[in-house]
Short mmCIF file of C-alpha atoms in Angstrom, two decimals:
data_model
loop_
_atom_site.label_atom_id
_atom_site.label_comp_id
_atom_site.label_asym_id
_atom_site.label_seq_id
_atom_site.Cartn_x
_atom_site.Cartn_y
_atom_site.Cartn_z
CA UNK A 1 -66.35 -39.20 54.05
CA UNK A 2 -63.10 -39.52 56.02
CA UNK A 3 -64.44 -42.69 57.64
CA UNK A 4 -65.11 -44.14 54.21
CA UNK A 5 -61.57 -43.29 53.14
CA UNK A 6 -60.12 -44.94 56.25
CA UNK A 7 -62.18 -48.05 55.73
CA UNK A 8 -61.17 -48.07 52.08
CA UNK A 9 -57.47 -47.79 52.94
CA UNK A 10 -57.76 -50.46 55.61
CA UNK A 11 -59.56 -52.73 53.20
CA UNK A 12 -56.92 -52.21 50.54
CA UNK A 13 -54.18 -52.96 53.06
CA UNK A 14 -55.89 -56.15 54.20
CA UNK A 15 -56.38 -57.15 50.56
CA UNK A 16 -52.68 -56.56 49.83
CA UNK A 17 -51.61 -58.60 52.87
CA UNK A 18 -54.01 -61.33 51.90
CA UNK A 19 -52.65 -61.37 48.35
CA UNK A 20 -49.05 -61.75 49.57
CA UNK A 21 -50.07 -64.55 51.95
CA UNK A 22 -52.02 -66.31 49.22
CA UNK A 23 -49.16 -66.08 46.73
CA UNK A 24 -46.70 -67.32 49.37
CA UNK A 25 -49.00 -70.18 50.28
CA UNK A 26 -49.24 -71.26 46.63
CA UNK A 27 -45.49 -70.95 46.05
CA UNK A 28 -44.10 -71.99 43.65
CA UNK A 29 -46.45 -71.41 40.72
CA UNK A 30 -43.71 -71.09 38.09
CA UNK A 31 -40.11 -72.28 37.51
CA UNK A 32 -37.58 -71.54 40.25
CA UNK A 33 -33.98 -70.63 39.39
CA UNK A 34 -31.13 -71.88 41.56
CA UNK A 35 -28.34 -69.40 40.84
CA UNK A 36 -25.10 -71.24 41.59
CA UNK A 37 -22.16 -69.02 42.50
CA UNK A 38 -19.49 -71.34 41.03
CA UNK A 39 -18.75 -73.34 37.91
CA UNK A 40 -20.10 -76.86 37.33
CA UNK A 41 -18.41 -79.67 39.25
CA UNK A 42 -17.96 -77.91 42.59
CA UNK A 43 -19.83 -78.32 45.90
CA UNK A 44 -22.45 -75.62 45.28
CA UNK A 45 -23.21 -77.07 41.85
CA UNK A 46 -23.41 -80.67 43.12
CA UNK A 47 -25.81 -79.68 45.89
CA UNK A 48 -27.92 -77.48 43.63
CA UNK A 49 -28.42 -80.29 41.13
CA UNK A 50 -29.20 -82.93 43.74
CA UNK A 51 -31.58 -80.83 45.84
CA UNK A 52 -32.99 -79.09 42.76
CA UNK A 53 -34.09 -82.41 41.28
CA UNK A 54 -35.81 -83.35 44.55
CA UNK A 55 -37.52 -79.95 44.77
CA UNK A 56 -38.71 -80.37 41.20
CA UNK A 57 -40.43 -83.60 42.22
CA UNK A 58 -41.99 -82.08 45.36
CA UNK A 59 -43.14 -78.84 43.75
CA UNK A 60 -44.11 -80.19 40.35
CA UNK A 61 -42.37 -77.13 38.94
CA UNK A 62 -39.17 -76.81 36.94
CA UNK A 63 -36.13 -76.03 39.09
CA UNK A 64 -33.46 -74.57 36.83
CA UNK A 65 -29.79 -74.62 37.81
CA UNK A 66 -27.83 -71.67 36.39
CA UNK A 67 -24.08 -71.43 37.01
CA UNK A 68 -22.64 -67.94 37.34
CA UNK A 69 -19.07 -68.40 38.56
CA UNK A 70 -16.41 -65.78 39.14
CA UNK A 71 -14.97 -63.40 41.76
CA UNK A 72 -15.10 -66.04 44.48
CA UNK A 73 -18.88 -66.22 44.31
CA UNK A 74 -19.49 -62.48 44.28
CA UNK A 75 -20.81 -62.24 40.70
CA UNK A 76 -23.75 -64.54 41.38
CA UNK A 77 -24.40 -62.92 44.75
CA UNK A 78 -24.58 -59.47 43.15
CA UNK A 79 -27.04 -60.77 40.58
CA UNK A 80 -29.18 -62.50 43.20
CA UNK A 81 -29.23 -59.40 45.42
CA UNK A 82 -30.95 -57.49 42.60
CA UNK A 83 -33.50 -60.22 41.84
CA UNK A 84 -37.18 -59.91 42.74
CA UNK A 85 -37.77 -60.90 46.36
CA UNK A 86 -40.37 -63.53 45.53
CA UNK A 87 -38.52 -66.81 46.02
CA UNK A 88 -38.06 -67.52 42.33
CA UNK A 89 -34.33 -66.75 42.38
CA UNK A 90 -32.41 -68.66 45.04
CA UNK A 91 -28.69 -68.10 45.49
CA UNK A 92 -26.78 -71.34 46.07
CA UNK A 93 -23.36 -70.51 47.43
CA UNK A 94 -20.72 -71.69 49.84
CA UNK A 95 -18.86 -70.42 52.87
CA UNK A 96 -17.20 -67.99 50.45
CA UNK A 97 -20.24 -65.82 51.20
CA UNK A 98 -19.01 -65.45 54.79
CA UNK A 99 -15.36 -65.04 53.82
CA UNK A 100 -15.99 -62.31 51.25
CA UNK A 101 -17.37 -59.95 53.88
CA UNK A 102 -13.80 -59.56 55.19
CA UNK A 103 -11.64 -60.45 52.19
CA UNK A 104 -13.39 -58.23 49.61
CA UNK A 105 -13.43 -54.45 50.01
CA UNK A 106 -16.57 -54.05 47.93
CA UNK A 107 -18.23 -57.36 47.04
CA UNK A 108 -21.17 -55.52 45.47
CA UNK A 109 -23.67 -56.58 48.11
CA UNK A 110 -23.98 -56.82 51.89
CA UNK A 111 -25.20 -59.66 54.13
CA UNK A 112 -28.31 -57.55 54.78
CA UNK A 113 -29.29 -57.99 51.12
CA UNK A 114 -30.04 -61.66 51.85
CA UNK A 115 -31.74 -64.04 54.23
CA UNK A 116 -30.50 -67.59 54.67
CA UNK A 117 -33.31 -70.02 53.85
CA UNK A 118 -31.53 -73.29 54.68
CA UNK A 119 -28.16 -74.80 55.53
CA UNK A 120 -28.04 -77.75 53.19
CA UNK A 121 -24.77 -79.59 53.82
CA UNK A 122 -21.11 -79.36 54.77
CA UNK A 123 -18.01 -81.10 53.48
CA UNK A 124 -14.36 -81.02 54.63
CA UNK A 125 -11.76 -79.36 52.49
CA UNK A 126 -9.31 -81.57 50.63
CA UNK A 127 -5.79 -80.99 49.38
CA UNK A 128 -5.09 -82.93 46.19
CA UNK A 129 -1.93 -83.50 44.17
CA UNK A 130 -1.19 -84.13 40.51
CA UNK A 131 -0.55 -87.75 39.44
CA UNK A 132 3.13 -86.97 38.85
CA UNK A 133 3.63 -85.14 42.17
CA UNK A 134 6.64 -86.48 44.05
CA UNK A 135 4.76 -86.50 47.36
CA UNK A 136 2.09 -88.79 48.80
CA UNK A 137 0.72 -86.63 51.59
CA UNK A 138 0.50 -82.97 52.49
CA UNK A 139 3.51 -82.94 54.81
CA UNK A 140 5.70 -84.35 52.02
CA UNK A 141 4.24 -81.81 49.57
CA UNK A 142 5.12 -78.94 51.90
CA UNK A 143 8.70 -80.21 52.22
CA UNK A 144 8.89 -80.48 48.44
CA UNK A 145 7.73 -76.87 48.08
CA UNK A 146 10.80 -75.69 49.99
CA UNK A 147 13.01 -76.71 47.07
CA UNK A 148 10.71 -76.75 44.03
CA UNK A 149 8.45 -74.08 42.53
CA UNK A 150 4.81 -74.96 43.14
CA UNK A 151 1.39 -73.35 42.87
CA UNK A 152 -2.00 -74.45 44.10
CA UNK A 153 -5.45 -73.93 42.64
CA UNK A 154 -8.81 -73.28 44.29
CA UNK A 155 -12.37 -72.42 43.31
CA UNK A 156 -11.44 -68.77 43.81
CA UNK A 157 -10.00 -66.26 46.24
CA UNK A 158 -12.11 -66.11 49.36
CA UNK A 159 -13.35 -69.68 49.33
CA UNK A 160 -12.72 -71.66 52.50
CA UNK A 161 -10.44 -74.13 50.65
CA UNK A 162 -8.32 -71.09 49.74
CA UNK A 163 -8.10 -70.03 53.39
CA UNK A 164 -7.51 -73.59 54.57
CA UNK A 165 -4.57 -73.86 52.20
CA UNK A 166 -3.14 -70.49 53.25
CA UNK A 167 -3.38 -71.52 56.91
CA UNK A 168 -1.85 -74.94 56.28
CA UNK A 169 0.97 -73.65 54.08
CA UNK A 170 1.87 -70.36 55.75
CA UNK A 171 0.97 -70.79 59.43
CA UNK A 172 1.52 -74.52 59.89
CA UNK A 173 4.01 -75.45 57.17
CA UNK A 174 5.95 -72.15 57.13
CA UNK A 175 6.10 -72.18 53.33
CA UNK A 176 4.71 -69.74 50.77
CA UNK A 177 3.04 -71.45 47.81
CA UNK A 178 1.48 -69.05 45.25
CA UNK A 179 -2.29 -69.22 44.77
CA UNK A 180 -3.94 -69.77 41.35
CA UNK A 181 -7.68 -69.00 41.55
CA UNK A 182 -10.11 -70.71 39.17
CA UNK A 183 -13.83 -70.09 38.54
CA UNK A 184 -14.80 -73.22 40.44
CA UNK A 185 -13.56 -76.37 42.14
CA UNK A 186 -14.27 -78.39 39.00
CA UNK A 187 -11.81 -76.46 36.80
CA UNK A 188 -9.21 -76.45 39.61
CA UNK A 189 -9.50 -80.22 39.97
CA UNK A 190 -9.19 -80.72 36.21
CA UNK A 191 -6.02 -78.62 36.20
CA UNK A 192 -4.45 -80.94 38.78
CA UNK A 193 -5.71 -84.04 36.98
CA UNK A 194 -3.96 -82.82 33.83
CA UNK A 195 -0.79 -81.95 35.79
CA UNK A 196 -1.10 -78.29 34.75
CA UNK A 197 -0.66 -77.36 38.41
CA UNK A 198 0.75 -79.62 41.15
CA UNK A 199 -1.75 -78.89 43.94
CA UNK A 200 -5.29 -77.79 44.61
CA UNK A 201 -7.36 -77.14 47.70
CA UNK A 202 -11.03 -77.88 47.07
CA UNK A 203 -14.15 -79.01 48.89
CA UNK A 204 -13.90 -82.77 49.27
CA UNK A 205 -17.01 -83.35 47.19
CA UNK A 206 -15.38 -81.77 44.13
CA UNK A 207 -12.56 -84.31 43.89
CA UNK A 208 -13.61 -87.34 45.96
CA UNK A 209 -14.28 -89.49 42.88
CA UNK A 210 -11.00 -88.43 41.26
CA UNK A 211 -9.11 -89.54 44.38
CA UNK A 212 -11.07 -92.78 44.63
CA UNK A 213 -10.23 -93.63 41.01
CA UNK A 214 -6.55 -92.75 41.44
CA UNK A 215 -6.67 -89.89 38.93
CA UNK A 216 -5.29 -87.46 41.53
CA UNK A 217 -3.59 -87.91 44.88
CA UNK A 218 -5.46 -87.25 48.11
CA UNK A 219 -2.91 -85.49 50.33
CA UNK A 220 -4.98 -84.45 53.35
CA UNK A 221 -8.48 -83.61 54.58
CA UNK A 222 -9.19 -80.75 56.99
CA UNK A 223 -11.71 -82.58 59.19
CA UNK A 224 -11.10 -83.83 62.73
CA UNK A 225 -11.29 -87.44 61.59
CA UNK A 226 -10.78 -89.29 58.32
CA UNK A 227 -13.85 -89.39 56.09
CA UNK A 228 -15.62 -92.60 55.11
CA UNK A 229 -15.44 -91.82 51.41
CA UNK A 230 -11.60 -91.53 51.54
CA UNK A 231 -10.39 -93.75 54.39
CA UNK A 232 -6.78 -93.77 53.17
CA UNK A 233 -6.40 -89.98 53.08
CA UNK A 234 -4.92 -88.64 56.35
CA UNK A 235 -6.19 -85.60 58.20
CA UNK A 236 -4.00 -82.52 58.44
CA UNK A 237 -4.02 -83.12 62.21
CA UNK A 238 -2.47 -86.56 61.77
CA UNK A 239 0.32 -84.96 59.76
CA UNK A 240 1.06 -82.46 62.53
CA UNK A 241 -0.42 -79.49 60.65
CA UNK A 242 -2.61 -77.89 63.30
CA UNK A 243 -5.94 -78.90 64.77
CA UNK A 244 -8.48 -76.84 62.81
CA UNK A 245 -11.71 -78.35 61.53
CA UNK A 246 -12.36 -76.51 58.25
CA UNK A 247 -15.43 -77.19 56.17
CA UNK A 248 -17.11 -75.84 53.08
CA UNK A 249 -20.84 -75.37 53.58
CA UNK A 250 -23.63 -74.83 51.10
CA UNK A 251 -26.53 -72.53 51.97
CA UNK A 252 -29.61 -71.43 50.04
CA UNK A 253 -30.10 -67.64 50.23
CA UNK A 254 -32.97 -65.45 49.03
CA UNK A 255 -33.25 -61.66 48.69
CA UNK A 256 -33.90 -60.05 52.09
CA UNK A 257 -37.46 -58.89 51.40
CA UNK A 258 -38.69 -62.34 50.40
CA UNK A 259 -41.94 -63.06 52.33
CA UNK A 260 -41.54 -65.21 55.44
CA UNK A 261 -44.00 -67.88 54.24
CA UNK A 262 -41.93 -68.40 51.08
CA UNK A 263 -38.72 -68.74 53.10
CA UNK A 264 -40.43 -71.20 55.45
CA UNK A 265 -41.69 -73.20 52.46
CA UNK A 266 -38.19 -73.48 50.98
CA UNK A 267 -36.76 -74.35 54.39
CA UNK A 268 -39.37 -77.00 55.18
CA UNK A 269 -39.04 -78.73 51.82
CA UNK A 270 -35.23 -78.71 51.87
CA UNK A 271 -35.32 -80.20 55.38
CA UNK A 272 -37.73 -82.90 54.26
CA UNK A 273 -35.46 -83.77 51.33
CA UNK A 274 -32.39 -83.96 53.61
CA UNK A 275 -34.16 -86.50 55.83
CA UNK A 276 -34.84 -88.79 52.88
CA UNK A 277 -32.61 -91.88 52.96
CA UNK A 278 -31.90 -91.65 49.23
CA UNK A 279 -30.67 -88.07 49.62
CA UNK A 280 -28.50 -88.98 52.60
CA UNK A 281 -26.89 -91.81 50.66
CA UNK A 282 -26.19 -89.62 47.64
CA UNK A 283 -24.71 -86.87 49.81
CA UNK A 284 -22.46 -89.30 51.68
CA UNK A 285 -21.25 -90.79 48.40
CA UNK A 286 -19.84 -87.41 47.36
CA UNK A 287 -18.47 -86.52 50.79
CA UNK A 288 -21.26 -84.29 52.13
CA UNK A 289 -22.98 -84.34 55.50
CA UNK A 290 -26.61 -83.10 55.50
CA UNK A 291 -27.33 -80.33 58.01
CA UNK A 292 -30.80 -78.76 57.82
CA UNK A 293 -32.45 -76.83 60.65
CA UNK A 294 -34.61 -73.73 60.72
CA UNK A 295 -34.09 -70.56 58.70
CA UNK A 296 -33.15 -68.83 61.97
CA UNK A 297 -30.52 -71.51 62.56
CA UNK A 298 -29.12 -70.81 59.10
CA UNK A 299 -28.97 -67.06 59.78
CA UNK A 300 -27.13 -67.58 63.08
CA UNK A 301 -24.72 -70.07 61.54
CA UNK A 302 -23.77 -67.75 58.67
CA UNK A 303 -23.12 -64.90 61.12
CA UNK A 304 -20.89 -67.06 63.32
CA UNK A 305 -18.97 -68.37 60.30
CA UNK A 306 -18.47 -64.81 59.01
CA UNK A 307 -16.81 -63.89 62.31
CA UNK A 308 -14.70 -67.08 62.43
CA UNK A 309 -13.33 -66.79 58.90
CA UNK A 310 -12.72 -63.08 59.39
CA UNK A 311 -10.37 -63.95 62.25
CA UNK A 312 -8.58 -66.57 60.11
CA UNK A 313 -8.09 -64.02 57.33
CA UNK A 314 -6.46 -61.64 59.79
CA UNK A 315 -4.19 -64.38 61.14
CA UNK A 316 -3.08 -65.47 57.68
CA UNK A 317 -2.41 -61.85 56.76
CA UNK A 318 -4.52 -61.59 53.62
CA UNK A 319 -5.38 -58.05 52.58
CA UNK A 320 -8.89 -57.20 51.36
CA UNK A 321 -9.04 -56.60 47.60
#
């Protein structure tokens, strides 16, 4: 009788494993939600919509983009951490995910709640100025801030554009410009466009078209070299403001217990999309560089970025909130 029980248990276990493998192999069999951690118009949103459309075509399933901005990306991350670990809720967020581990006392989740499925793309950070700003580059803007009251906007506290600005203003420029956090790079850019605030630090992709059209001023990029999309915008290095190479990255995360085959499926299909010439052209047009790589590469990259931005936070002197 005991032997029958053992065989029965073993059979049930094998059946359960087989069911998980089968469901993972068939993934996706229903709509997939891309939960974007910031408002429309920012880097995470732009990537989610571009890659989501391509995934829709490959999977023949609806890929729904849902924006849940706020708290520097933490609100969406908390929601995604509680989602079913089946691959049907994918968190699309930025390097704010790495920053928040140091800058936020209790973000409502831990890195162990997630696994990185794919590094999608990176983009430099960009400092922009209002049309009526009496400065044409970042060095001039910093000098202006010594005599005039100024504030700068970002997609939220804890985003890498926020930290880039703090480093450039406080450590390199020796000036303290108050920070005005928004729910996303889109709203921050619109505030500068309307001259409601004089400056903003955003991912390049969020404001590249506004700079190209002359709606806002491009004051500096945080990359090592000038970017093709904005050849007339100097690097912070050129202006004598340090030598850092700061980027905003976009990564797809899933809940930690998501089956490996599902993660590999997401990773493989995102990588295939990134190698497509049409995707590359569309990414370059908005200031992104495709990255790709394995899910293990993504995990290692996020860990290294968490350590790097943690050190920058300490140097700038920001206190966890």
